[in-house]
PDB file of C-alpha atoms and ligand atoms in Angstrom:
ATOM      1  CA  MET A   1      99.908 -73.814 110.683  1.00 81.00           C
ATOM      2  CA  SER A   2      99.932 -72.642 107.106  1.00 93.00           C
ATOM      3  CA  LEU A   3      99.924 -74.805 104.029  1.00 98.00           C
ATOM      4  CA  VAL A   4     100.794 -74.028 100.426  1.00 98.00           C
ATOM      5  CA  VAL A   5      99.419 -76.373  97.762  1.00 98.00           C
ATOM      6  CA  VAL A   6     100.734 -76.384  94.205  1.00 98.00           C
ATOM      7  CA  GLY A   7      99.206 -78.411  91.390  1.00 97.00           C
ATOM      8  CA  SER A   8      96.994 -78.538  88.349  1.00 97.00           C
ATOM      9  CA  MET A   9      93.498 -77.093  88.267  1.00 98.00           C
ATOM     10  CA  ALA A  10      91.709 -78.733  85.414  1.00 97.00           C
ATOM     11  CA  PHE A  11      88.768 -79.800  83.402  1.00 97.00           C
ATOM     12  CA  ASP A  12      88.437 -83.582  83.364  1.00 97.00           C
ATOM     13  CA  ALA A  13      86.304 -85.818  81.164  1.00 96.00           C
ATOM     14  CA  LEU A  14      85.858 -89.212  82.765  1.00 93.00           C
ATOM     15  CA  GLU A  15      84.584 -92.596  81.741  1.00 93.00           C
ATOM     16  CA  THR A  16      83.880 -95.282  84.294  1.00 89.00           C
ATOM     17  CA  PRO A  17      81.803 -98.468  84.055  1.00 87.00           C
ATOM     18  CA  PHE A  18      79.065 -96.411  85.803  1.00 82.00           C
ATOM     19  CA  GLY A  19      78.907 -93.539  83.371  1.00 85.00           C
ATOM     20  CA  LYS A  20      80.567 -90.703  81.563  1.00 89.00           C
ATOM     21  CA  THR A  21      81.033 -87.015  82.300  1.00 90.00           C
ATOM     22  CA  ASP A  22      81.587 -84.056  80.051  1.00 89.00           C
ATOM     23  CA  LYS A  23      84.134 -81.550  81.279  1.00 94.00           C
ATOM     24  CA  ILE A  24      83.972 -81.334  85.066  1.00 95.00           C
ATOM     25  CA  VAL A  25      86.296 -79.509  87.417  1.00 97.00           C
ATOM     26  CA  GLY A  26      89.281 -81.557  88.548  1.00 97.00           C
ATOM     27  CA  GLY A  27      93.023 -81.247  88.897  1.00 97.00           C
ATOM     28  CA  ALA A  28      95.482 -82.150  91.603  1.00 97.00           C
ATOM     29  CA  ALA A  29      95.386 -78.781  93.443  1.00 98.00           C
ATOM     30  CA  THR A  30      91.595 -78.825  93.353  1.00 98.00           C
ATOM     31  CA  TYR A  31      91.327 -82.162  95.142  1.00 98.00           C
ATOM     32  CA  ILE A  32      94.248 -81.518  97.505  1.00 98.00           C
ATOM     33  CA  SER A  33      92.989 -78.114  98.593  1.00 98.00           C
ATOM     34  CA  LEU A  34      89.416 -79.262  99.177  1.00 98.00           C
ATOM     35  CA  SER A  35      90.593 -82.263 101.178  1.00 98.00           C
ATOM     36  CA  SER A  36      93.150 -80.373 103.294  1.00 98.00           C
ATOM     37  CA  SER A  37      90.664 -77.550 103.965  1.00 98.00           C
ATOM     38  CA  TYR A  38      88.926 -79.853 106.463  1.00 98.00           C
ATOM     39  CA  PHE A  39      92.078 -79.756 108.620  1.00 98.00           C
ATOM     40  CA  VAL A  40      93.885 -76.446 108.156  1.00 97.00           C
ATOM     41  CA  LYS A  41      93.006 -72.839 107.323  1.00 94.00           C
ATOM     42  CA  PRO A  42      93.840 -71.099 105.132  1.00 92.00           C
ATOM     43  CA  VAL A  43      94.999 -73.428 102.382  1.00 98.00           C
ATOM     44  CA  ASN A  44      97.035 -71.338  99.927  1.00 98.00           C
ATOM     45  CA  VAL A  45      96.909 -72.523  96.329  1.00 98.00           C
ATOM     46  CA  VAL A  46      99.442 -71.860  93.571  1.00 98.00           C
ATOM     47  CA  SER A  47      98.150 -72.815  90.130  1.00 98.00           C
ATOM     48  CA  VAL A  48      97.048 -71.475  86.756  1.00 98.00           C
ATOM     49  CA  VAL A  49      93.733 -71.603  84.881  1.00 98.00           C
ATOM     50  CA  GLY A  50      92.394 -70.254  81.609  1.00 98.00           C
ATOM     51  CA  GLY A  51      89.602 -67.735  81.104  1.00 98.00           C
ATOM     52  CA  ASP A  52      87.257 -70.714  80.663  1.00 97.00           C
ATOM     53  CA  PHE A  53      87.600 -71.953  84.267  1.00 98.00           C
ATOM     54  CA  ASP A  54      84.483 -72.435  86.373  1.00 95.00           C
ATOM     55  CA  GLN A  55      83.925 -69.354  88.574  1.00 96.00           C
ATOM     56  CA  ASP A  56      81.470 -71.215  90.807  1.00 96.00           C
ATOM     57  CA  HIS A  57      84.255 -73.562  91.692  1.00 97.00           C
ATOM     58  CA  ILE A  58      86.547 -70.674  92.662  1.00 97.00           C
ATOM     59  CA  ALA A  59      83.713 -69.338  94.838  1.00 97.00           C
ATOM     60  CA  LEU A  60      83.411 -72.758  96.495  1.00 97.00           C
ATOM     61  CA  MET A  61      87.142 -72.718  97.239  1.00 97.00           C
ATOM     62  CA  HIS A  62      86.762 -69.308  98.901  1.00 97.00           C
ATOM     63  CA  GLU A  63      83.836 -70.569 100.981  1.00 96.00           C
ATOM     64  CA  ARG A  64      86.117 -73.311 102.262  1.00 97.00           C
ATOM     65  CA  ASN A  65      88.818 -70.761 103.212  1.00 96.00           C
ATOM     66  CA  ILE A  66      91.053 -71.733 100.335  1.00 98.00           C
ATOM     67  CA  SER A  67      93.060 -68.771  99.075  1.00 98.00           C
ATOM     68  CA  THR A  68      93.353 -68.442  95.290  1.00 98.00           C
ATOM     69  CA  GLU A  69      95.620 -65.386  95.403  1.00 98.00           C
ATOM     70  CA  GLY A  70      98.350 -67.558  93.854  1.00 98.00           C
ATOM     71  CA  VAL A  71      96.097 -68.872  91.081  1.00 98.00           C
ATOM     72  CA  GLN A  72      96.920 -67.058  87.840  1.00 98.00           C
ATOM     73  CA  VAL A  73      94.130 -66.550  85.321  1.00 98.00           C
ATOM     74  CA  LYS A  74      95.201 -66.488  81.657  1.00 98.00           C
ATOM     75  CA  GLU A  75      92.075 -64.895  80.185  1.00 97.00           C
ATOM     76  CA  ASN A  76      92.744 -65.772  76.555  1.00 97.00           C
ATOM     77  CA  GLU A  77      93.941 -69.328  77.112  1.00 98.00           C
ATOM     78  CA  LYS A  78      92.372 -72.672  77.942  1.00 98.00           C
ATOM     79  CA  SER A  79      92.599 -74.529  81.241  1.00 98.00           C
ATOM     80  CA  PHE A  80      94.496 -77.800  81.530  1.00 98.00           C
ATOM     81  CA  PHE A  81      92.377 -80.686  80.209  1.00 98.00           C
ATOM     82  CA  TRP A  82      92.680 -84.354  81.100  1.00 97.00           C
ATOM     83  CA  SER A  83      90.538 -87.265  80.051  1.00 96.00           C
ATOM     84  CA  GLY A  84      90.727 -90.790  81.438  1.00 95.00           C
ATOM     85  CA  ARG A  85      88.927 -94.100  81.234  1.00 95.00           C
ATOM     86  CA  TYR A  86      88.706 -96.642  84.051  1.00 92.00           C
ATOM     87  CA  PHE A  87      88.742-100.369  83.485  1.00 88.00           C
ATOM     88  CA  ASN A  88      86.181-102.661  85.057  1.00 84.00           C
ATOM     89  CA  ASP A  89      88.182-103.245  88.246  1.00 81.00           C
ATOM     90  CA  MET A  90      88.288 -99.432  88.795  1.00 81.00           C
ATOM     91  CA  ASN A  91      91.850 -99.846  90.030  1.00 79.00           C
ATOM     92  CA  SER A  92      93.542 -99.144  86.737  1.00 83.00           C
ATOM     93  CA  ARG A  93      92.894 -96.491  84.126  1.00 89.00           C
ATOM     94  CA  GLU A  94      94.229 -95.188  80.892  1.00 92.00           C
ATOM     95  CA  THR A  95      94.819 -91.564  80.020  1.00 93.00           C
ATOM     96  CA  LEU A  96      92.970 -90.689  76.827  1.00 95.00           C
ATOM     97  CA  VAL A  97      93.956 -87.024  76.484  1.00 96.00           C
ATOM     98  CA  THR A  98      96.350 -84.638  78.241  1.00 95.00           C
ATOM     99  CA  GLU A  99      96.170 -81.061  76.944  1.00 97.00           C
ATOM    100  CA  LEU A 100      98.569 -78.958  78.987  1.00 96.00           C
ATOM    101  CA  ASN A 101      97.239 -75.608  77.655  1.00 97.00           C
ATOM    102  CA  VAL A 102      97.993 -72.993  80.379  1.00 97.00           C
ATOM    103  CA  LEU A 103     100.198 -75.511  82.217  1.00 96.00           C
ATOM    104  CA  GLY A 104     102.558 -75.662  79.221  1.00 94.00           C
ATOM    105  CA  ASP A 105     104.494 -72.519  80.162  1.00 94.00           C
ATOM    106  CA  PHE A 106     103.387 -72.037  83.759  1.00 97.00           C
ATOM    107  CA  ASP A 107     105.664 -69.725  85.746  1.00 98.00           C
ATOM    108  CA  PRO A 108     104.424 -69.927  89.344  1.00 98.00           C
ATOM    109  CA  ILE A 109     104.096 -66.758  91.404  1.00 97.00           C
ATOM    110  CA  ILE A 110     104.152 -67.012  95.189  1.00 98.00           C
ATOM    111  CA  PRO A 111     102.166 -64.159  96.788  1.00 97.00           C
ATOM    112  CA  ASP A 112     103.845 -62.478  99.788  1.00 97.00           C
ATOM    113  CA  SER A 113     100.999 -63.668 101.998  1.00 97.00           C
ATOM    114  CA  TYR A 114     102.012 -67.300 101.280  1.00 97.00           C
ATOM    115  CA  GLN A 115     105.650 -66.790 102.319  1.00 97.00           C
ATOM    116  CA  GLY A 116     106.746 -68.361 105.614  1.00 96.00           C
ATOM    117  CA  CYS A 117     104.428 -71.357 105.180  1.00 96.00           C
ATOM    118  CA  GLU A 118     105.341 -74.339 107.342  1.00 97.00           C
ATOM    119  CA  TYR A 119     104.037 -77.028 105.021  1.00 98.00           C
ATOM    120  CA  LEU A 120     104.275 -77.431 101.264  1.00 98.00           C
ATOM    121  CA  MET A 121     102.317 -79.905  99.164  1.00 98.00           C
ATOM    122  CA  LEU A 122     103.623 -80.249  95.621  1.00 98.00           C
ATOM    123  CA  GLY A 123     100.701 -81.782  93.757  1.00 97.00           C
ATOM    124  CA  ASN A 124     100.960 -83.352  90.342  1.00 94.00           C
ATOM    125  CA  LEU A 125     102.474 -80.860  87.906  1.00 94.00           C
ATOM    126  CA  ALA A 126     105.613 -80.424  85.799  1.00 95.00           C
ATOM    127  CA  PRO A 127     108.539 -81.302  88.103  1.00 97.00           C
ATOM    128  CA  GLN A 128     110.398 -78.174  86.988  1.00 97.00           C
ATOM    129  CA  VAL A 129     107.500 -76.031  88.230  1.00 97.00           C
ATOM    130  CA  GLN A 130     107.446 -77.950  91.526  1.00 98.00           C
ATOM    131  CA  LYS A 131     111.171 -77.196  91.924  1.00 98.00           C
ATOM    132  CA  THR A 132     110.681 -73.522  91.065  1.00 98.00           C
ATOM    133  CA  VAL A 133     108.080 -73.212  93.807  1.00 98.00           C
ATOM    134  CA  ILE A 134     110.525 -74.631  96.372  1.00 98.00           C
ATOM    135  CA  GLU A 135     113.182 -72.175  95.182  1.00 98.00           C
ATOM    136  CA  ARG A 136     110.793 -69.218  95.355  1.00 98.00           C
ATOM    137  CA  LEU A 137     109.865 -69.796  98.979  1.00 97.00           C
ATOM    138  CA  THR A 138     112.038 -67.524 101.093  1.00 97.00           C
ATOM    139  CA  GLN A 139     111.931 -69.899 104.062  1.00 96.00           C
ATOM    140  CA  LYS A 140     112.304 -73.681 103.856  1.00 95.00           C
ATOM    141  CA  PRO A 141     109.063 -75.391 104.964  1.00 98.00           C
ATOM    142  CA  LYS A 142     109.127 -77.948 107.816  1.00 98.00           C
ATOM    143  CA  LEU A 143     107.898 -80.640 105.458  1.00 98.00           C
ATOM    144  CA  ILE A 144     107.671 -80.877 101.678  1.00 98.00           C
ATOM    145  CA  VAL A 145     105.419 -83.596 100.268  1.00 98.00           C
ATOM    146  CA  MET A 146     105.404 -84.327  96.546  1.00 98.00           C
ATOM    147  CA  ASP A 147     103.065 -86.243  94.291  1.00 98.00           C
ATOM    148  CA  THR A 148     103.741 -87.029  90.653  1.00 96.00           C
ATOM    149  CA  MET A 149     102.690 -89.486  87.943  1.00 94.00           C
ATOM    150  CA  ASN A 150     103.917 -91.655  85.071  1.00 93.00           C
ATOM    151  CA  PHE A 151     103.246 -88.841  82.542  1.00 93.00           C
ATOM    152  CA  TRP A 152     106.121 -86.806  84.028  1.00 96.00           C
ATOM    153  CA  MET A 153     108.372 -89.863  84.393  1.00 97.00           C
ATOM    154  CA  ASP A 154     107.891 -90.396  80.648  1.00 96.00           C
ATOM    155  CA  ILE A 155     108.591 -86.854  79.483  1.00 96.00           C
ATOM    156  CA  ALA A 156     110.618 -85.124  82.219  1.00 97.00           C
ATOM    157  CA  LEU A 157     112.552 -87.760  84.151  1.00 98.00           C
ATOM    158  CA  ASN A 158     115.720 -85.682  84.644  1.00 98.00           C
ATOM    159  CA  GLU A 159     113.786 -82.726  86.064  1.00 98.00           C
ATOM    160  CA  LEU A 160     111.816 -85.125  88.249  1.00 98.00           C
ATOM    161  CA  MET A 161     115.046 -86.591  89.672  1.00 98.00           C
ATOM    162  CA  GLU A 162     116.289 -83.055  90.476  1.00 98.00           C
ATOM    163  CA  THR A 163     113.059 -82.146  92.292  1.00 98.00           C
ATOM    164  CA  LEU A 164     113.081 -85.436  94.209  1.00 98.00           C
ATOM    165  CA  LYS A 165     116.364 -84.424  95.847  1.00 98.00           C
ATOM    166  CA  LEU A 166     114.577 -81.507  97.535  1.00 98.00           C
ATOM    167  CA  VAL A 167     111.508 -83.194  99.021  1.00 98.00           C
ATOM    168  CA  ASP A 168     110.870 -85.044 102.281  1.00 98.00           C
ATOM    169  CA  VAL A 169     107.936 -87.282 101.329  1.00 98.00           C
ATOM    170  CA  LEU A 170     107.040 -88.716  97.919  1.00 98.00           C
ATOM    171  CA  SER A 171     103.555 -90.084  97.284  1.00 98.00           C
ATOM    172  CA  ILE A 172     103.054 -92.264  94.178  1.00 97.00           C
ATOM    173  CA  ASN A 173     101.124 -95.374  93.198  1.00 95.00           C
ATOM    174  CA  ASP A 174     102.559 -98.881  92.902  1.00 96.00           C
ATOM    175  CA  GLU A 175     102.838 -98.786  89.106  1.00 95.00           C
ATOM    176  CA  GLU A 176     104.695 -95.467  89.277  1.00 96.00           C
ATOM    177  CA  ALA A 177     107.022 -96.774  92.021  1.00 98.00           C
ATOM    178  CA  ARG A 178     107.910 -99.705  89.767  1.00 98.00           C
ATOM    179  CA  GLN A 179     108.483 -97.436  86.772  1.00 98.00           C
ATOM    180  CA  LEU A 180     110.641 -94.985  88.750  1.00 98.00           C
ATOM    181  CA  SER A 181     112.803 -97.644  90.391  1.00 98.00           C
ATOM    182  CA  GLY A 182     112.855-100.371  87.749  1.00 98.00           C
ATOM    183  CA  GLU A 183     112.096-102.863  90.551  1.00 98.00           C
ATOM    184  CA  TYR A 184     109.012-105.084  90.752  1.00 98.00           C
ATOM    185  CA  SER A 185     109.276-105.688  94.514  1.00 98.00           C
ATOM    186  CA  LEU A 186     107.832-102.647  96.251  1.00 98.00           C
ATOM    187  CA  VAL A 187     110.269-103.078  99.152  1.00 97.00           C
ATOM    188  CA  LYS A 188     113.229-102.929  96.775  1.00 98.00           C
ATOM    189  CA  ALA A 189     111.555-100.078  94.887  1.00 98.00           C
ATOM    190  CA  ALA A 190     111.117 -98.137  98.131  1.00 98.00           C
ATOM    191  CA  LYS A 191     114.818 -98.486  99.010  1.00 98.00           C
ATOM    192  CA  LYS A 192     115.879 -97.228  95.594  1.00 98.00           C
ATOM    193  CA  ILE A 193     113.457 -94.304  95.602  1.00 98.00           C
ATOM    194  CA  MET A 194     114.408 -93.187  99.109  1.00 98.00           C
ATOM    195  CA  ALA A 195     118.030 -93.130  97.923  1.00 98.00           C
ATOM    196  CA  MET A 196     116.930 -90.572  95.293  1.00 98.00           C
ATOM    197  CA  GLY A 197     116.075 -87.993  97.982  1.00 98.00           C
ATOM    198  CA  PRO A 198     112.820 -88.375  99.922  1.00 98.00           C
ATOM    199  CA  LYS A 199     113.252 -89.827 103.421  1.00 98.00           C
ATOM    200  CA  PHE A 200     109.661 -91.020 103.430  1.00 98.00           C
ATOM    201  CA  LEU A 201     107.834 -92.793 100.637  1.00 98.00           C
ATOM    202  CA  ILE A 202     104.124 -93.485 100.346  1.00 98.00           C
ATOM    203  CA  ILE A 203     103.100 -96.115  97.809  1.00 98.00           C
ATOM    204  CA  LYS A 204      99.375 -96.059  97.065  1.00 96.00           C
ATOM    205  CA  LYS A 205      97.763 -99.302  95.963  1.00 93.00           C
ATOM    206  CA  GLY A 206      94.231 -98.154  95.168  1.00 89.00           C
ATOM    207  CA  GLU A 207      91.629-100.380  96.784  1.00 88.00           C
ATOM    208  CA  HIS A 208      94.480-102.318  98.413  1.00 92.00           C
ATOM    209  CA  GLY A 209      95.538 -99.434 100.651  1.00 94.00           C
ATOM    210  CA  ALA A 210      98.854 -97.647 101.046  1.00 97.00           C
ATOM    211  CA  LEU A 211     102.348 -98.315 102.387  1.00 98.00           C
ATOM    212  CA  LEU A 212     104.533 -95.812 104.223  1.00 98.00           C
ATOM    213  CA  PHE A 213     108.287 -96.390 104.183  1.00 98.00           C
ATOM    214  CA  ASN A 214     111.008 -94.647 106.198  1.00 98.00           C
ATOM    215  CA  GLU A 215     114.501 -96.137 106.603  1.00 97.00           C
ATOM    216  CA  ASP A 216     113.835 -99.759 107.631  1.00 96.00           C
ATOM    217  CA  LYS A 217     110.331 -99.051 108.909  1.00 97.00           C
ATOM    218  CA  VAL A 218     107.140 -99.772 107.042  1.00 98.00           C
ATOM    219  CA  PHE A 219     103.478 -99.122 107.873  1.00 97.00           C
ATOM    220  CA  PHE A 220     100.421-100.365 106.028  1.00 96.00           C
ATOM    221  CA  ALA A 221      97.007 -98.699 105.892  1.00 95.00           C
ATOM    222  CA  PRO A 222      94.081-100.459 104.248  1.00 94.00           C
ATOM    223  CA  ALA A 223      91.548 -98.799 102.008  1.00 92.00           C
ATOM    224  CA  LEU A 224      88.000 -99.005 103.287  1.00 92.00           C
ATOM    225  CA  PRO A 225      86.110-101.840 101.565  1.00 92.00           C
ATOM    226  CA  LEU A 226      83.286 -99.894  99.878  1.00 90.00           C
ATOM    227  CA  GLU A 227      80.218-101.440  98.319  1.00 87.00           C
ATOM    228  CA  GLU A 228      80.450 -99.091  95.353  1.00 84.00           C
ATOM    229  CA  VAL A 229      83.346 -97.118  93.945  1.00 86.00           C
ATOM    230  CA  PHE A 230      81.807 -94.592  91.641  1.00 83.00           C
ATOM    231  CA  ASP A 231      84.794 -92.623  90.357  1.00 88.00           C
ATOM    232  CA  PRO A 232      88.385 -92.992  91.631  1.00 91.00           C
ATOM    233  CA  THR A 233      89.588 -89.760  89.987  1.00 93.00           C
ATOM    234  CA  GLY A 234      91.330 -87.553  92.477  1.00 95.00           C
ATOM    235  CA  ALA A 235      91.530 -90.259  95.145  1.00 95.00           C
ATOM    236  CA  GLY A 236      95.333 -89.997  95.225  1.00 96.00           C
ATOM    237  CA  ASP A 237      95.227 -86.211  95.516  1.00 97.00           C
ATOM    238  CA  THR A 238      92.482 -86.305  98.118  1.00 98.00           C
ATOM    239  CA  PHE A 239      94.589 -88.786 100.053  1.00 97.00           C
ATOM    240  CA  ALA A 240      97.563 -86.412  99.846  1.00 98.00           C
ATOM    241  CA  GLY A 241      95.373 -83.498 100.994  1.00 98.00           C
ATOM    242  CA  GLY A 242      94.171 -85.416 104.039  1.00 98.00           C
ATOM    243  CA  PHE A 243      97.723 -86.550 104.797  1.00 98.00           C
ATOM    244  CA  ILE A 244      99.363 -83.105 104.677  1.00 98.00           C
ATOM    245  CA  GLY A 245      96.305 -81.424 106.212  1.00 98.00           C
ATOM    246  CA  TYR A 246      96.399 -83.713 109.230  1.00 98.00           C
ATOM    247  CA  ILE A 247     100.165 -83.250 109.642  1.00 98.00           C
ATOM    248  CA  ALA A 248      99.861 -79.466 109.382  1.00 98.00           C
ATOM    249  CA  SER A 249      96.993 -79.361 111.876  1.00 97.00           C
ATOM    250  CA  THR A 250      98.954 -81.450 114.405  1.00 98.00           C
ATOM    251  CA  ASP A 251     102.300 -79.844 113.545  1.00 97.00           C
ATOM    252  CA  ASP A 252     104.101 -83.154 114.088  1.00 98.00           C
ATOM    253  CA  ILE A 253     106.295 -84.695 111.369  1.00 98.00           C
ATOM    254  CA  SER A 254     107.264 -87.885 113.230  1.00 97.00           C
ATOM    255  CA  PHE A 255     106.819 -91.319 111.633  1.00 97.00           C
ATOM    256  CA  GLU A 256     104.212 -92.157 114.311  1.00 97.00           C
ATOM    257  CA  ASN A 257     102.134 -89.136 113.369  1.00 98.00           C
ATOM    258  CA  MET A 258     102.532 -89.899 109.665  1.00 98.00           C
ATOM    259  CA  LYS A 259     100.834 -93.243 110.366  1.00 97.00           C
ATOM    260  CA  ARG A 260      97.796 -91.373 111.676  1.00 97.00           C
ATOM    261  CA  ALA A 261      97.991 -88.961 108.752  1.00 98.00           C
ATOM    262  CA  ILE A 262      97.882 -91.882 106.311  1.00 97.00           C
ATOM    263  CA  ILE A 263      94.655 -93.077 107.931  1.00 97.00           C
ATOM    264  CA  TYR A 264      93.148 -89.582 107.643  1.00 97.00           C
ATOM    265  CA  GLY A 265      94.272 -89.428 104.016  1.00 97.00           C
ATOM    266  CA  SER A 266      92.711 -92.828 103.341  1.00 96.00           C
ATOM    267  CA  ALA A 267      89.473 -91.739 105.025  1.00 96.00           C
ATOM    268  CA  MET A 268      89.271 -88.620 102.834  1.00 97.00           C
ATOM    269  CA  ALA A 269      89.993 -90.682  99.702  1.00 96.00           C
ATOM    270  CA  SER A 270      87.174 -93.067 100.626  1.00 95.00           C
ATOM    271  CA  PHE A 271      84.729 -90.149 100.434  1.00 96.00           C
ATOM    272  CA  CYS A 272      86.154 -88.912  97.134  1.00 96.00           C
ATOM    273  CA  VAL A 273      85.421 -92.126  95.229  1.00 93.00           C
ATOM    274  CA  GLU A 274      81.768 -92.239  96.305  1.00 93.00           C
ATOM    275  CA  LYS A 275      80.678 -89.661  93.722  1.00 91.00           C
ATOM    276  CA  PHE A 276      81.883 -88.227  90.431  1.00 89.00           C
ATOM    277  CA  GLY A 277      84.640 -85.584  90.549  1.00 93.00           C
ATOM    278  CA  THR A 278      84.838 -83.317  93.598  1.00 96.00           C
ATOM    279  CA  GLU A 279      81.130 -83.667  94.452  1.00 94.00           C
ATOM    280  CA  ARG A 280      81.560 -85.616  97.689  1.00 96.00           C
ATOM    281  CA  LEU A 281      84.320 -83.323  98.983  1.00 97.00           C
ATOM    282  CA  LYS A 282      82.285 -80.132  98.895  1.00 96.00           C
ATOM    283  CA  ASN A 283      80.406 -80.489 102.117  1.00 94.00           C
ATOM    284  CA  LEU A 284      81.682 -82.997 104.649  1.00 97.00           C
ATOM    285  CA  SER A 285      81.165 -82.615 108.374  1.00 97.00           C
ATOM    286  CA  LYS A 286      83.803 -83.147 111.088  1.00 96.00           C
ATOM    287  CA  GLU A 287      81.616 -85.921 112.436  1.00 97.00           C
ATOM    288  CA  GLU A 288      81.482 -87.782 109.118  1.00 97.00           C
ATOM    289  CA  ILE A 289      85.279 -87.638 108.886  1.00 98.00           C
ATOM    290  CA  GLU A 290      85.806 -88.835 112.465  1.00 97.00           C
ATOM    291  CA  ASN A 291      83.295 -91.673 111.950  1.00 97.00           C
ATOM    292  CA  ARG A 292      85.137 -92.740 108.829  1.00 97.00           C
ATOM    293  CA  VAL A 293      88.457 -92.732 110.667  1.00 97.00           C
ATOM    294  CA  GLN A 294      86.861 -94.867 113.390  1.00 97.00           C
ATOM    295  CA  GLN A 295      85.800 -97.362 110.693  1.00 96.00           C
ATOM    296  CA  PHE A 296      89.461 -97.666 109.713  1.00 95.00           C
ATOM    297  CA  VAL A 297      90.444 -98.247 113.329  1.00 94.00           C
ATOM    298  CA  ASN A 298      87.794-100.989 113.628  1.00 95.00           C
ATOM    299  CA  LEU A 299      88.882-102.516 110.342  1.00 94.00           C
ATOM    300  CA  VAL A 300      92.396-103.348 111.533  1.00 90.00           C
ATOM    301  CA  ALA A 301      92.082-103.624 115.331  1.00 89.00           C
ATOM    302  CA  PHE A 302      92.217-107.113 116.813  1.00 90.00           C
ATOM    303  CA  ASP A 303      93.231-108.850 120.038  1.00 90.00           C
ATOM    304  CA  THR A 304      95.641-111.678 120.072  1.00 88.00           C
ATOM    305  CA  VAL A 305      97.297-113.935 122.589  1.00 87.00           C
ATOM    306  CA  LEU A 306     100.657-115.129 121.373  1.00 83.00           C
ATOM    307  CA  GLN A 307     101.032-118.919 121.761  1.00 78.00           C
TER     308      GLN A 307
HETATM  309  P1  LIG B   1      94.508 -88.849  90.778  1.00 59.82           P
HETATM  310  O1  LIG B   1      93.272 -89.621  90.377  1.00 59.82           O
HETATM  311  O2  LIG B   1      94.579 -88.555  92.226  1.00 59.82           O
HETATM  312  O3  LIG B   1      95.755 -89.441  90.223  1.00 59.82           O
HETATM  313  O4  LIG B   1      94.384 -87.398  90.088  1.00 59.82           O
HETATM  314  C1  LIG B   1      93.562 -87.119  89.022  1.00 59.82           C
HETATM  315  C2  LIG B   1      93.710 -85.656  88.659  1.00 59.82           C
HETATM  316  O5  LIG B   1      95.017 -85.416  88.146  1.00 59.82           O
HETATM  317  C3  LIG B   1      92.733 -85.262  87.568  1.00 59.82           C
HETATM  318  O6  LIG B   1      91.753 -84.393  88.112  1.00 59.82           O
HETATM  319  C4  LIG B   1      93.595 -84.600  86.492  1.00 59.82           C
HETATM  320  O7  LIG B   1      93.117 -83.342  86.096  1.00 59.82           O
HETATM  321  C5  LIG B   1      94.960 -84.473  87.112  1.00 59.82           C
HETATM  322  N1  LIG B   1      96.029 -84.799  86.155  1.00 59.82           N
HETATM  323  C6  LIG B   1      96.042 -85.795  85.238  1.00 59.82           C
HETATM  324  N2  LIG B   1      97.187 -85.793  84.529  1.00 59.82           N
HETATM  325  C7  LIG B   1      97.940 -84.756  85.012  1.00 59.82           C
HETATM  326  C8  LIG B   1      99.223 -84.227  84.687  1.00 59.82           C
HETATM  327  N3  LIG B   1      99.984 -84.762  83.736  1.00 59.82           N
HETATM  328  N4  LIG B   1      99.665 -83.161  85.408  1.00 59.82           N
HETATM  329  C9  LIG B   1      98.905 -82.629  86.386  1.00 59.82           C
HETATM  330  N5  LIG B   1      97.689 -83.081  86.733  1.00 59.82           N
HETATM  331  C10 LIG B   1      97.187 -84.138  86.059  1.00 59.82           C
END
């Protein structure tokens, strides 16, 4: 099954209670493509970078069978730059800097070799660009999953609402769900957001796991209790990559399969936070991933005798 991933490719500068980085490679499409590459091949990326982007990272993507044919290089411009600082609980962060640079006027090009893809993952990016990608695909994918963030709700809400009408699954965090719906209760928020377009809604709650909503159904997946969370950047994107990657590899878009996909997404995210940036996602083995998934199964499995 083929997968197209759209999203930012970036330089990030991060501050956590454990340390600070200068510019390191990040971006939604970076994390999503690395994560999904453990499930499906090839992963076809649509993005844009400046002439300053890290060529070693592009080489790493190729090694992992990630196609960058749809990644435009604007030689004389700068790559997207984002800087964030995490608070002590590591669950919340503040954005310090967002420099759109090449993302400011990004006009996505879909290579012919990407056409006919069955699965589309719209990673965090201007909602208008996400919509353009949907419109430029000649065949409607079986499943369109979208991620977004408060930044776009603040500056491009109308475009975001238009894009939402076209997607099947939306993946956002609890704070974003509250902002988008105006509801504090996540159950009420889910109802309102699903009425905006997506039939399925994933609400990520950081170290408190994730909820999957569809009609009146709801499923909860925990996050793995880890001794040390080093850097949560990209956890949401890595989660999304594992989720769509698992669905594409099984070619099953039922609610039951989405439950499994959420566990795979959570397992991939648990690796991501163990090191700074993309470091931990570069070289995982199938066995490590399966063992992690088993840890999730053990975490929530119990026997009971109803009284
Ligand atoms: P996550 O921690 O999963 O929410 O994603 C973090 C990644 O999102 C970082 O690597 C950033 O480069 C990227 N990012 C931050 N802000 C934006 C934005 N406004 N648009 C697109 N990508 C962004």
